[in-house]
CSV table of C-alpha atoms and ligand atoms in Angstrom, one decimal:
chain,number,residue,atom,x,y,z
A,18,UNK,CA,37.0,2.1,6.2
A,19,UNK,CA,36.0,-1.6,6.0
A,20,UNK,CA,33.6,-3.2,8.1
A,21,UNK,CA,33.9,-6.0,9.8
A,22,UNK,CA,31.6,-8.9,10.5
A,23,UNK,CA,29.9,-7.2,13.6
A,24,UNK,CA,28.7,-4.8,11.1
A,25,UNK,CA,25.0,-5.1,9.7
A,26,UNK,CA,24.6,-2.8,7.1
A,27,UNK,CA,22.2,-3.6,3.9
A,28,UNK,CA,22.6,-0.9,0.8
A,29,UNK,CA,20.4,-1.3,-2.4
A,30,UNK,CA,21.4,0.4,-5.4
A,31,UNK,CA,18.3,0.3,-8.7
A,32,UNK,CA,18.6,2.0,-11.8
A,33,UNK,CA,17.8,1.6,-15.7
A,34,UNK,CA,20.3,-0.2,-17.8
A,35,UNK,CA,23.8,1.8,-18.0
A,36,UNK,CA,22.7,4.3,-15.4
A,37,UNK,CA,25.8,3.4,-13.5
A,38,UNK,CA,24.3,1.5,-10.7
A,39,UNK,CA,26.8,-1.4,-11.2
A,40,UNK,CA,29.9,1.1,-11.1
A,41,UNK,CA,28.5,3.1,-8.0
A,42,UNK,CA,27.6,-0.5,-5.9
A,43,UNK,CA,31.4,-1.7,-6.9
A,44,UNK,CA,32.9,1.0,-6.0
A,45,UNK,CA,31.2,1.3,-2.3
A,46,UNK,CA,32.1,-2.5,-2.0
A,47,UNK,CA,35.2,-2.5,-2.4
A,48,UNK,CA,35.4,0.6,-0.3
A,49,UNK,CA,33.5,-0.4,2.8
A,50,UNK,CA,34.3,-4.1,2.5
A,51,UNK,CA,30.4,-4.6,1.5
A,52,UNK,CA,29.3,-8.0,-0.3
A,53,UNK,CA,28.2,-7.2,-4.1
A,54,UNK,CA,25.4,-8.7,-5.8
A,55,UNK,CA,24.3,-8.0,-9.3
A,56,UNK,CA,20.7,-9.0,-9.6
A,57,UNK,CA,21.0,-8.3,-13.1
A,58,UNK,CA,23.6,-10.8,-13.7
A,59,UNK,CA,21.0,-13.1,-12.4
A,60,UNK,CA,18.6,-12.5,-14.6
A,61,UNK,CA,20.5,-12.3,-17.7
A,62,UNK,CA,21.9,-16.2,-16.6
A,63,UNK,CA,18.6,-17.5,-16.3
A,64,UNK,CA,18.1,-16.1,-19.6
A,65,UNK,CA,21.3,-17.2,-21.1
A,66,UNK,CA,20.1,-21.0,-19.9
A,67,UNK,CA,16.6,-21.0,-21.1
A,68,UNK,CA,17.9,-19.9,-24.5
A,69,UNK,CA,21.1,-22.6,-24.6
A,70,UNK,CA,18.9,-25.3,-22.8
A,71,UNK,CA,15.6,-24.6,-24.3
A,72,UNK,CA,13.1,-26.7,-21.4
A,73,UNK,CA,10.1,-27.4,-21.2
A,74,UNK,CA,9.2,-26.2,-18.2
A,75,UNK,CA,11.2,-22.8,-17.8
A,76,UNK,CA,10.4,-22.6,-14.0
A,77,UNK,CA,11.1,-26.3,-13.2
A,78,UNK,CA,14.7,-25.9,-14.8
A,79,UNK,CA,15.5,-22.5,-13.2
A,80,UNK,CA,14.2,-23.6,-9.7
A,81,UNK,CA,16.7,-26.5,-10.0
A,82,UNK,CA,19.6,-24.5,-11.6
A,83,UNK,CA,19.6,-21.7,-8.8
A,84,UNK,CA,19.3,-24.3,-6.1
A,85,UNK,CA,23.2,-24.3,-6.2
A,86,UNK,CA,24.2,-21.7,-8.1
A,87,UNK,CA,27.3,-20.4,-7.7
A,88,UNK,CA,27.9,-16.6,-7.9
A,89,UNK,CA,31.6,-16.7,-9.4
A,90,UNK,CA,30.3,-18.8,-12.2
A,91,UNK,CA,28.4,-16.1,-14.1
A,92,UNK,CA,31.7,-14.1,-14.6
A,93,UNK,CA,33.1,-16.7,-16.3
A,94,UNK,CA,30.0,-16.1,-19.5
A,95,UNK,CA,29.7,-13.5,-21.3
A,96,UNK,CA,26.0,-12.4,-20.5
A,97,UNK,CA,26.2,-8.8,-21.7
A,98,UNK,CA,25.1,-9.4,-25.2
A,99,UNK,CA,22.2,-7.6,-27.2
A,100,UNK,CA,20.0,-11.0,-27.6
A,101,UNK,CA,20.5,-11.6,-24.1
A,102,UNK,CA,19.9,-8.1,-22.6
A,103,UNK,CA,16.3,-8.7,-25.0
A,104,UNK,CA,15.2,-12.0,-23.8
A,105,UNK,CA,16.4,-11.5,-20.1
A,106,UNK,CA,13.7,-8.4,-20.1
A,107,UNK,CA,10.8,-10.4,-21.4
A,108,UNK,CA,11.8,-13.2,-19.4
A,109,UNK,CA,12.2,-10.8,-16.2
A,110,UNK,CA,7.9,-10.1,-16.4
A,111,UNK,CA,7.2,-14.0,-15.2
A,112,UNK,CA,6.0,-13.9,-12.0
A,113,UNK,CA,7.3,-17.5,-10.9
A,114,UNK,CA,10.8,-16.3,-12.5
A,115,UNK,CA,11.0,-13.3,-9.9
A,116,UNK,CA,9.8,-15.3,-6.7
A,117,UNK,CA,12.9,-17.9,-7.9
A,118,UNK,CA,15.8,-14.9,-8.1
A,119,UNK,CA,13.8,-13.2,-5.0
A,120,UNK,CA,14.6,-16.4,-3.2
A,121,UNK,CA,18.2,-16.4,-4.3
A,122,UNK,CA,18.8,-13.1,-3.5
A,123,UNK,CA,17.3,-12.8,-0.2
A,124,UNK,CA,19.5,-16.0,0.7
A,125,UNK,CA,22.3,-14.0,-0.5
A,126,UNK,CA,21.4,-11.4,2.0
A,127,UNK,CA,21.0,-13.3,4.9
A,128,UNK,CA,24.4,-15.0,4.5
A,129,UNK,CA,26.3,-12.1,3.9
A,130,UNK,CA,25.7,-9.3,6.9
A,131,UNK,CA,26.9,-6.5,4.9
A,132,UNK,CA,24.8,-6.7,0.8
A,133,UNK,CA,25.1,-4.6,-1.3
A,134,UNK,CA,22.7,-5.3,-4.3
A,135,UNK,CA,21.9,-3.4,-7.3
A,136,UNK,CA,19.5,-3.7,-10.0
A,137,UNK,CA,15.5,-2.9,-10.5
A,138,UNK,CA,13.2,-3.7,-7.3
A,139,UNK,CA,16.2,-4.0,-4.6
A,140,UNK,CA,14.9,-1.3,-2.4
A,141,UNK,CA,11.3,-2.1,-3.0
A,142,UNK,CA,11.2,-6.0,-2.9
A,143,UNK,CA,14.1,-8.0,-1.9
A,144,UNK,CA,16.1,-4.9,0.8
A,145,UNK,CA,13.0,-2.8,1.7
A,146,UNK,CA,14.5,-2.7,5.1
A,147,UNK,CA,17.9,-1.7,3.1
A,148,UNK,CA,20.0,1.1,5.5
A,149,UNK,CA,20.8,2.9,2.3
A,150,UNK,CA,18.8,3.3,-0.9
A,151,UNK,CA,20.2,4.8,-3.9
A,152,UNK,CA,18.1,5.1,-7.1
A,153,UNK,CA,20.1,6.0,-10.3
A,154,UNK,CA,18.8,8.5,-12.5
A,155,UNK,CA,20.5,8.6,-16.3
A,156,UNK,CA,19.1,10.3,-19.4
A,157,UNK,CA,18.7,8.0,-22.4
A,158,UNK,CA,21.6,9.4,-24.4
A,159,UNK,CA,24.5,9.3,-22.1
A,160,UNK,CA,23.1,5.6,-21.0
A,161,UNK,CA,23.5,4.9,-24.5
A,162,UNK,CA,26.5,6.5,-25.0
A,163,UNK,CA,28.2,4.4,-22.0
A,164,UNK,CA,26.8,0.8,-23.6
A,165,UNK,CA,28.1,1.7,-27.4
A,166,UNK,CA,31.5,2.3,-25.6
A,167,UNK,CA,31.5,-1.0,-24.2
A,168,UNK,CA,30.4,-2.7,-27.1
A,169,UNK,CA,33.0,-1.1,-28.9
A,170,UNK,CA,35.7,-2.2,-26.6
A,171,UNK,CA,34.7,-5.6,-27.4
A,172,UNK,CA,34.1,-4.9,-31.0
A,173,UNK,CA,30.2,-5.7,-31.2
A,174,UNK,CA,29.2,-5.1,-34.5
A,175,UNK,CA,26.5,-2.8,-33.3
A,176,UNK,CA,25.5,1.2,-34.3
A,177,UNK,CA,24.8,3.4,-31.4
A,178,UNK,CA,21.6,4.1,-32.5
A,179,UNK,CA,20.7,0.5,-32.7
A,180,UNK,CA,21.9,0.5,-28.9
A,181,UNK,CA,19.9,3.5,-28.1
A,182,UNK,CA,17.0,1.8,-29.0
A,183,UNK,CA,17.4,-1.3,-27.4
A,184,UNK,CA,17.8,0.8,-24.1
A,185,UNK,CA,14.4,2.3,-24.6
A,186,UNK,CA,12.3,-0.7,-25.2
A,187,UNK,CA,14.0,-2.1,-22.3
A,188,UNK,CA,13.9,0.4,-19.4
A,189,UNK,CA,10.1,0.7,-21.4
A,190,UNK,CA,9.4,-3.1,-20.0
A,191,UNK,CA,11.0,-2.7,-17.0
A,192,UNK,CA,9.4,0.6,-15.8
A,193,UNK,CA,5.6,-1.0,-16.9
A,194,UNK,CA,5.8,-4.5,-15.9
A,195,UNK,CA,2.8,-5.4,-13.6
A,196,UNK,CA,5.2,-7.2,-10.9
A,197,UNK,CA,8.2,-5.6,-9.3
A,198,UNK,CA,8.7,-3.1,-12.0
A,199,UNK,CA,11.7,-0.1,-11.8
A,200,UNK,CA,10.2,2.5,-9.6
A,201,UNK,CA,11.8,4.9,-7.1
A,202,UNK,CA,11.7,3.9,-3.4
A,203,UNK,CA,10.3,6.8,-1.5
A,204,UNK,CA,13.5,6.3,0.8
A,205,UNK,CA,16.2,6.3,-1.8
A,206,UNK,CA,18.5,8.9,-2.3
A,207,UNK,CA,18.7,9.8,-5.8
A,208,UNK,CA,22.1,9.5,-7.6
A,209,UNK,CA,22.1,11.5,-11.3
A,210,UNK,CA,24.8,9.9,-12.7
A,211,UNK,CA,24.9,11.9,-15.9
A,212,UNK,CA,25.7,14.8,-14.1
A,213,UNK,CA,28.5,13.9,-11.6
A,214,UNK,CA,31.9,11.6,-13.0
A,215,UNK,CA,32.5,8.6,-10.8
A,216,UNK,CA,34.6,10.6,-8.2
A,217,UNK,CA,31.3,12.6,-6.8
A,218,UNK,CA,29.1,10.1,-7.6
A,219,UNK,CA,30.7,7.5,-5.1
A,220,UNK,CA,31.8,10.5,-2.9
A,221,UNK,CA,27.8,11.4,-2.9
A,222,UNK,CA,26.9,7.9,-2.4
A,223,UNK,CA,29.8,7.5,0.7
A,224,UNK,CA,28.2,10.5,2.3
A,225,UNK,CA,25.3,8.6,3.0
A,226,UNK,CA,26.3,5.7,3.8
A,227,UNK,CA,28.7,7.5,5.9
A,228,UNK,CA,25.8,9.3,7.8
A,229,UNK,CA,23.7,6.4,8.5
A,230,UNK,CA,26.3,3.5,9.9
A,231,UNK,CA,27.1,7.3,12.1
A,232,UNK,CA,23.0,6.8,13.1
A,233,UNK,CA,23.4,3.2,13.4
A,234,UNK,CA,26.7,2.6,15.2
A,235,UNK,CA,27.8,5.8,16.8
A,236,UNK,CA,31.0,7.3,15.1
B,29,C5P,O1,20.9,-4.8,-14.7
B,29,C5P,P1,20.9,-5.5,-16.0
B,29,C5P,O2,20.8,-4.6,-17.2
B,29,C5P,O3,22.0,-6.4,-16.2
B,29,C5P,O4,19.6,-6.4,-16.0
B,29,C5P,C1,19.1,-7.1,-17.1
B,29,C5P,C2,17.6,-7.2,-17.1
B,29,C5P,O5,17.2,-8.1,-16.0
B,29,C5P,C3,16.8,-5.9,-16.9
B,29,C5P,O6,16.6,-5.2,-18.1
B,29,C5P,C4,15.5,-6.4,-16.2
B,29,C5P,O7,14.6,-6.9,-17.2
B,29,C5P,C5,16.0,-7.7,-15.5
B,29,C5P,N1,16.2,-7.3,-14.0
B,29,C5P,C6,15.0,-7.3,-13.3
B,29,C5P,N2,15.1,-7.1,-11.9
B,29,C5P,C7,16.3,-6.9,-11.3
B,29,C5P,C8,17.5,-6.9,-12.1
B,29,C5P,C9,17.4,-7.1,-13.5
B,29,C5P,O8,13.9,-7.4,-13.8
B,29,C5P,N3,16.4,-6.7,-10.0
Protein backbone atom coordinates (compact mmCIF):
# COMPACT_ATOMS: atom_id res chain seq x y z
CA UNK A 1 0.00 0.00 0.00
CA UNK A 2 1.76 3.24 -1.14
CA UNK A 3 0.61 6.56 -0.64
CA UNK A 4 0.24 8.97 -2.90
CA UNK A 5 0.83 12.66 -2.83
CA UNK A 6 -2.65 13.57 -1.32
CA UNK A 7 -1.36 11.75 1.62
CA UNK A 8 0.06 13.71 4.71
CA UNK A 9 1.49 11.35 6.98
CA UNK A 10 4.71 12.28 9.18
CA UNK A 11 6.35 9.05 11.15
CA UNK A 12 9.46 9.56 13.43
CA UNK A 13 11.50 6.67 14.30
CA UNK A 14 14.49 7.43 17.53
CA UNK A 15 16.59 5.02 19.03
CA UNK A 16 20.35 4.42 20.35
CA UNK A 17 22.98 3.40 17.90
CA UNK A 18 22.24 -0.15 16.29
CA UNK A 19 18.87 -0.44 17.91
CA UNK A 20 17.45 -0.99 14.46
CA UNK A 21 15.77 2.28 13.88
CA UNK A 22 17.39 2.62 10.46
CA UNK A 23 16.23 -0.94 9.38
CA UNK A 24 12.53 -0.46 10.85
CA UNK A 25 12.20 3.36 8.98
CA UNK A 26 13.56 1.60 5.53
CA UNK A 27 11.57 -0.95 5.63
CA UNK A 28 8.13 1.18 6.27
CA UNK A 29 9.45 3.48 3.38
CA UNK A 30 9.71 1.46 0.99
CA UNK A 31 6.55 -0.17 2.11
CA UNK A 32 4.15 2.77 2.27
CA UNK A 33 6.02 4.81 -0.29
CA UNK A 34 7.22 7.18 2.69
CA UNK A 35 10.27 9.71 2.19
CA UNK A 36 13.42 8.52 4.41
CA UNK A 37 15.63 10.64 6.23
CA UNK A 38 18.53 9.59 8.32
CA UNK A 39 19.29 12.34 10.76
CA UNK A 40 22.11 10.50 11.76
CA UNK A 41 23.66 10.48 8.39
CA UNK A 42 23.51 14.14 8.86
CA UNK A 43 25.33 14.43 11.66
CA UNK A 44 27.98 12.10 11.05
CA UNK A 45 28.62 14.43 7.47
CA UNK A 46 28.98 17.39 9.35
CA UNK A 47 31.39 15.60 11.29
CA UNK A 48 33.14 13.90 8.52
CA UNK A 49 33.65 17.76 7.04
CA UNK A 50 34.86 19.41 10.21
CA UNK A 51 37.46 16.65 10.56
CA UNK A 52 38.61 16.65 6.59
CA UNK A 53 38.18 20.57 6.40
CA UNK A 54 39.26 21.55 9.72
CA UNK A 55 37.62 25.51 9.88
CA UNK A 56 37.82 27.98 11.85
CA UNK A 57 34.51 28.70 12.45
CA UNK A 58 32.70 25.14 12.67
CA UNK A 59 29.17 26.89 12.50
CA UNK A 60 30.02 29.37 9.68
CA UNK A 61 31.25 26.28 7.48
CA UNK A 62 28.32 23.94 8.26
CA UNK A 63 25.65 26.74 7.83
CA UNK A 64 27.13 27.18 4.29
CA UNK A 65 27.67 23.46 3.52
CA UNK A 66 23.90 22.40 4.38
CA UNK A 67 22.61 25.41 2.47
CA UNK A 68 22.68 23.02 -0.53
CA UNK A 69 23.26 19.84 0.53
CA UNK A 70 22.28 17.19 -1.32
CA UNK A 71 20.80 14.02 0.37
CA UNK A 72 22.15 11.44 -2.26
CA UNK A 73 25.61 12.73 -1.75
CA UNK A 74 26.24 11.24 1.80
CA UNK A 75 25.77 7.63 0.32
CA UNK A 76 28.36 8.11 -1.75
CA UNK A 77 31.11 8.41 1.85
CA UNK A 78 31.63 6.08 3.92
CA UNK A 79 30.44 7.82 7.32
CA UNK A 80 30.07 4.66 9.39
CA UNK A 81 33.46 4.60 10.79
CA UNK A 82 34.52 4.32 14.60
CA UNK A 83 36.39 8.04 14.59
CA UNK A 84 33.53 9.34 13.03
CA UNK A 85 30.71 7.72 15.07
CA UNK A 86 33.10 9.41 18.14
CA UNK A 87 33.49 12.87 16.95
CA UNK A 88 29.87 13.07 15.33
CA UNK A 89 28.67 12.51 19.25
CA UNK A 90 30.74 15.29 20.76
CA UNK A 91 30.05 17.40 17.88
CA UNK A 92 26.19 16.54 18.14
CA UNK A 93 26.07 18.52 21.98
CA UNK A 94 26.64 22.17 20.11
CA UNK A 95 23.82 23.94 20.30
CA UNK A 96 24.29 26.07 17.05
CA UNK A 97 25.09 22.53 15.27
CA UNK A 98 21.51 21.23 16.15
CA UNK A 99 19.48 24.50 15.16
CA UNK A 100 21.63 24.02 11.65
CA UNK A 101 20.49 20.06 11.01
CA UNK A 102 16.98 21.15 12.73
CA UNK A 103 16.74 23.53 9.90
CA UNK A 104 17.69 21.02 7.33
CA UNK A 105 15.50 18.56 8.46
CA UNK A 106 12.44 20.39 9.00
CA UNK A 107 12.91 21.70 5.27
CA UNK A 108 13.11 18.12 4.43
CA UNK A 109 9.74 17.69 6.01
CA UNK A 110 7.97 20.31 4.56
CA UNK A 111 9.05 19.36 1.01
CA UNK A 112 8.26 15.92 1.22
CA UNK A 113 4.37 15.27 2.54
CA UNK A 114 4.98 11.85 3.61
CA UNK A 115 8.80 11.92 6.19
CA UNK A 116 9.85 9.44 7.62
CA UNK A 117 12.86 10.29 9.86
CA UNK A 118 14.83 8.42 12.25
CA UNK A 119 17.37 9.19 14.73
CA UNK A 120 17.57 10.83 18.49
CA UNK A 121 15.06 13.93 19.07
CA UNK A 122 12.66 13.25 15.84
CA UNK A 123 9.62 12.84 17.82
CA UNK A 124 10.54 15.40 20.44
CA UNK A 125 12.09 18.33 18.32
CA UNK A 126 12.00 18.30 14.63
CA UNK A 127 8.20 15.78 14.13
CA UNK A 128 6.56 16.50 17.51
CA UNK A 129 3.42 16.71 15.57
CA UNK A 130 4.69 13.28 13.87
CA UNK A 131 1.33 10.81 13.17
CA UNK A 132 3.48 7.89 14.30
CA UNK A 133 6.23 7.68 16.89
CA UNK A 134 8.31 4.75 17.35
CA UNK A 135 11.06 4.68 19.97
CA UNK A 136 13.56 1.68 19.68
CA UNK A 137 14.47 0.00 22.65
CA UNK A 138 17.89 -2.47 22.21
CA UNK A 139 20.00 -3.94 25.09
CA UNK A 140 23.69 -3.13 24.86
CA UNK A 141 24.85 -6.53 23.79
CA UNK A 142 22.79 -7.35 20.89
CA UNK A 143 23.36 -3.48 19.70
CA UNK A 144 26.79 -4.51 19.83
CA UNK A 145 26.54 -7.60 18.44
CA UNK A 146 24.72 -6.08 15.21
CA UNK A 147 27.67 -3.15 14.72
CA UNK A 148 30.71 -5.94 15.09
CA UNK A 149 28.81 -7.82 12.32
CA UNK A 150 28.95 -4.98 10.07
CA UNK A 151 32.25 -4.10 10.71
CA UNK A 152 33.20 -7.48 10.02
CA UNK A 153 31.57 -7.49 6.66
CA UNK A 154 33.68 -4.75 5.79
CA UNK A 155 36.72 -6.05 7.57
CA UNK A 156 37.29 -3.29 10.30
CA UNK A 157 40.01 -4.25 12.20
CA UNK A 158 38.04 -3.77 15.36
CA UNK A 159 37.21 -6.43 18.61
CA UNK A 160 33.63 -6.55 19.65
CA UNK A 161 34.39 -5.49 22.89
CA UNK A 162 36.10 -2.48 21.65
CA UNK A 163 32.68 -1.85 19.68
CA UNK A 164 30.73 -2.50 22.83
CA UNK A 165 32.29 0.09 24.42
CA UNK A 166 32.19 2.64 21.92
CA UNK A 167 28.23 2.03 21.98
CA UNK A 168 28.12 2.85 25.67
CA UNK A 169 30.00 6.06 25.85
CA UNK A 170 27.90 7.01 22.98
CA UNK A 171 24.29 6.36 23.73
CA UNK A 172 26.06 7.74 27.40
CA UNK A 173 26.41 11.34 25.53
CA UNK A 174 23.41 11.13 23.70
CA UNK A 175 20.98 10.18 26.56
CA UNK A 176 22.67 13.21 28.97
CA UNK A 177 23.32 15.91 26.62
CA UNK A 178 21.69 19.21 27.95
CA UNK A 179 19.92 19.95 24.37
CA UNK A 180 17.73 17.59 22.45
CA UNK A 181 19.11 14.59 24.15
CA UNK A 182 17.59 10.68 23.36
CA UNK A 183 14.58 10.45 25.45
CA UNK A 184 11.22 8.61 24.86
CA UNK A 185 8.30 10.70 23.56
CA UNK A 186 5.37 10.14 25.75
CA UNK A 187 3.53 9.40 22.38
CA UNK A 188 5.77 6.84 20.82
CA UNK A 189 5.11 3.37 20.66
CA UNK A 190 7.91 1.37 21.79
CA UNK A 191 9.61 -1.08 19.38
CA UNK A 192 12.09 -3.72 21.36
CA UNK A 193 13.98 -4.68 18.68
CA UNK A 194 16.02 -7.31 20.45
CA UNK A 195 13.18 -9.36 21.00
CA UNK A 196 11.24 -9.47 17.70
CA UNK A 197 13.38 -10.37 13.98
CA UNK A 198 12.67 -7.85 11.36
CA UNK A 199 9.49 -9.60 10.16
CA UNK A 200 7.37 -8.56 13.54
CA UNK A 201 9.20 -5.71 14.15
CA UNK A 202 8.06 -3.98 10.78
CA UNK A 203 4.70 -5.98 11.05
CA UNK A 204 4.44 -4.19 14.67
CA UNK A 205 5.47 -0.98 13.38
CA UNK A 206 2.79 -1.38 10.13
CA UNK A 207 0.08 -2.03 12.59
CA UNK A 208 0.29 1.29 13.69
CA UNK A 209 0.84 3.08 11.12
CA UNK A 210 -1.90 1.12 9.71
CA UNK A 211 -4.38 2.22 12.51
CA UNK A 212 -3.69 5.75 12.42
CA UNK A 213 -3.82 6.79 8.42
CA UNK A 214 -7.37 4.35 9.27
CA UNK A 215 -8.01 7.50 12.13
CA UNK A 216 -6.75 9.99 9.71
CA UNK A 217 -8.21 9.09 6.27
CA UNK A 218 -11.02 6.62 6.81
CA UNK A 219 -10.12 3.06 5.49
O1 LIG B 1 22.09 7.46 14.16
P1 LIG B 1 23.59 7.50 14.08
O2 LIG B 1 24.24 6.49 14.96
O3 LIG B 1 24.09 7.46 12.70
O4 LIG B 1 23.97 8.94 14.67
C1 LIG B 1 25.29 9.34 14.87
C2 LIG B 1 25.36 10.35 16.00
O5 LIG B 1 24.72 11.57 15.57
C3 LIG B 1 24.63 9.98 17.28
O6 LIG B 1 25.42 9.21 18.17
C4 LIG B 1 24.28 11.34 17.87
O7 LIG B 1 25.33 11.88 18.63
C5 LIG B 1 24.07 12.20 16.64
N1 LIG B 1 22.65 12.39 16.34
C6 LIG B 1 21.95 13.30 17.09
N2 LIG B 1 20.64 13.55 16.80
C7 LIG B 1 20.02 12.91 15.81
C8 LIG B 1 20.71 11.94 15.06
C9 LIG B 1 22.04 11.69 15.37
O8 LIG B 1 22.48 13.90 18.00
N3 LIG B 1 18.75 13.20 15.53
Amino acid sequence: MKLDKRFKFSVACDGGAASGKTTGAKIIAKKYGLNFLSSGSLYRYAGYRVLKDKPKNKINFLKKIFKNLKIKKLNKINLNTSKISDYTSLLAKDRRVRIILKKYQQKFAKENTKPIIEGRDISTVILPKADVKFFFKCSLDVAAKRRFKEFRKKKYKITFNEVKKAIKIRDYRDKNRAISPLIQAKDAVIVQSDKLNIFDMTNKMSKFIERKLKKKYGS
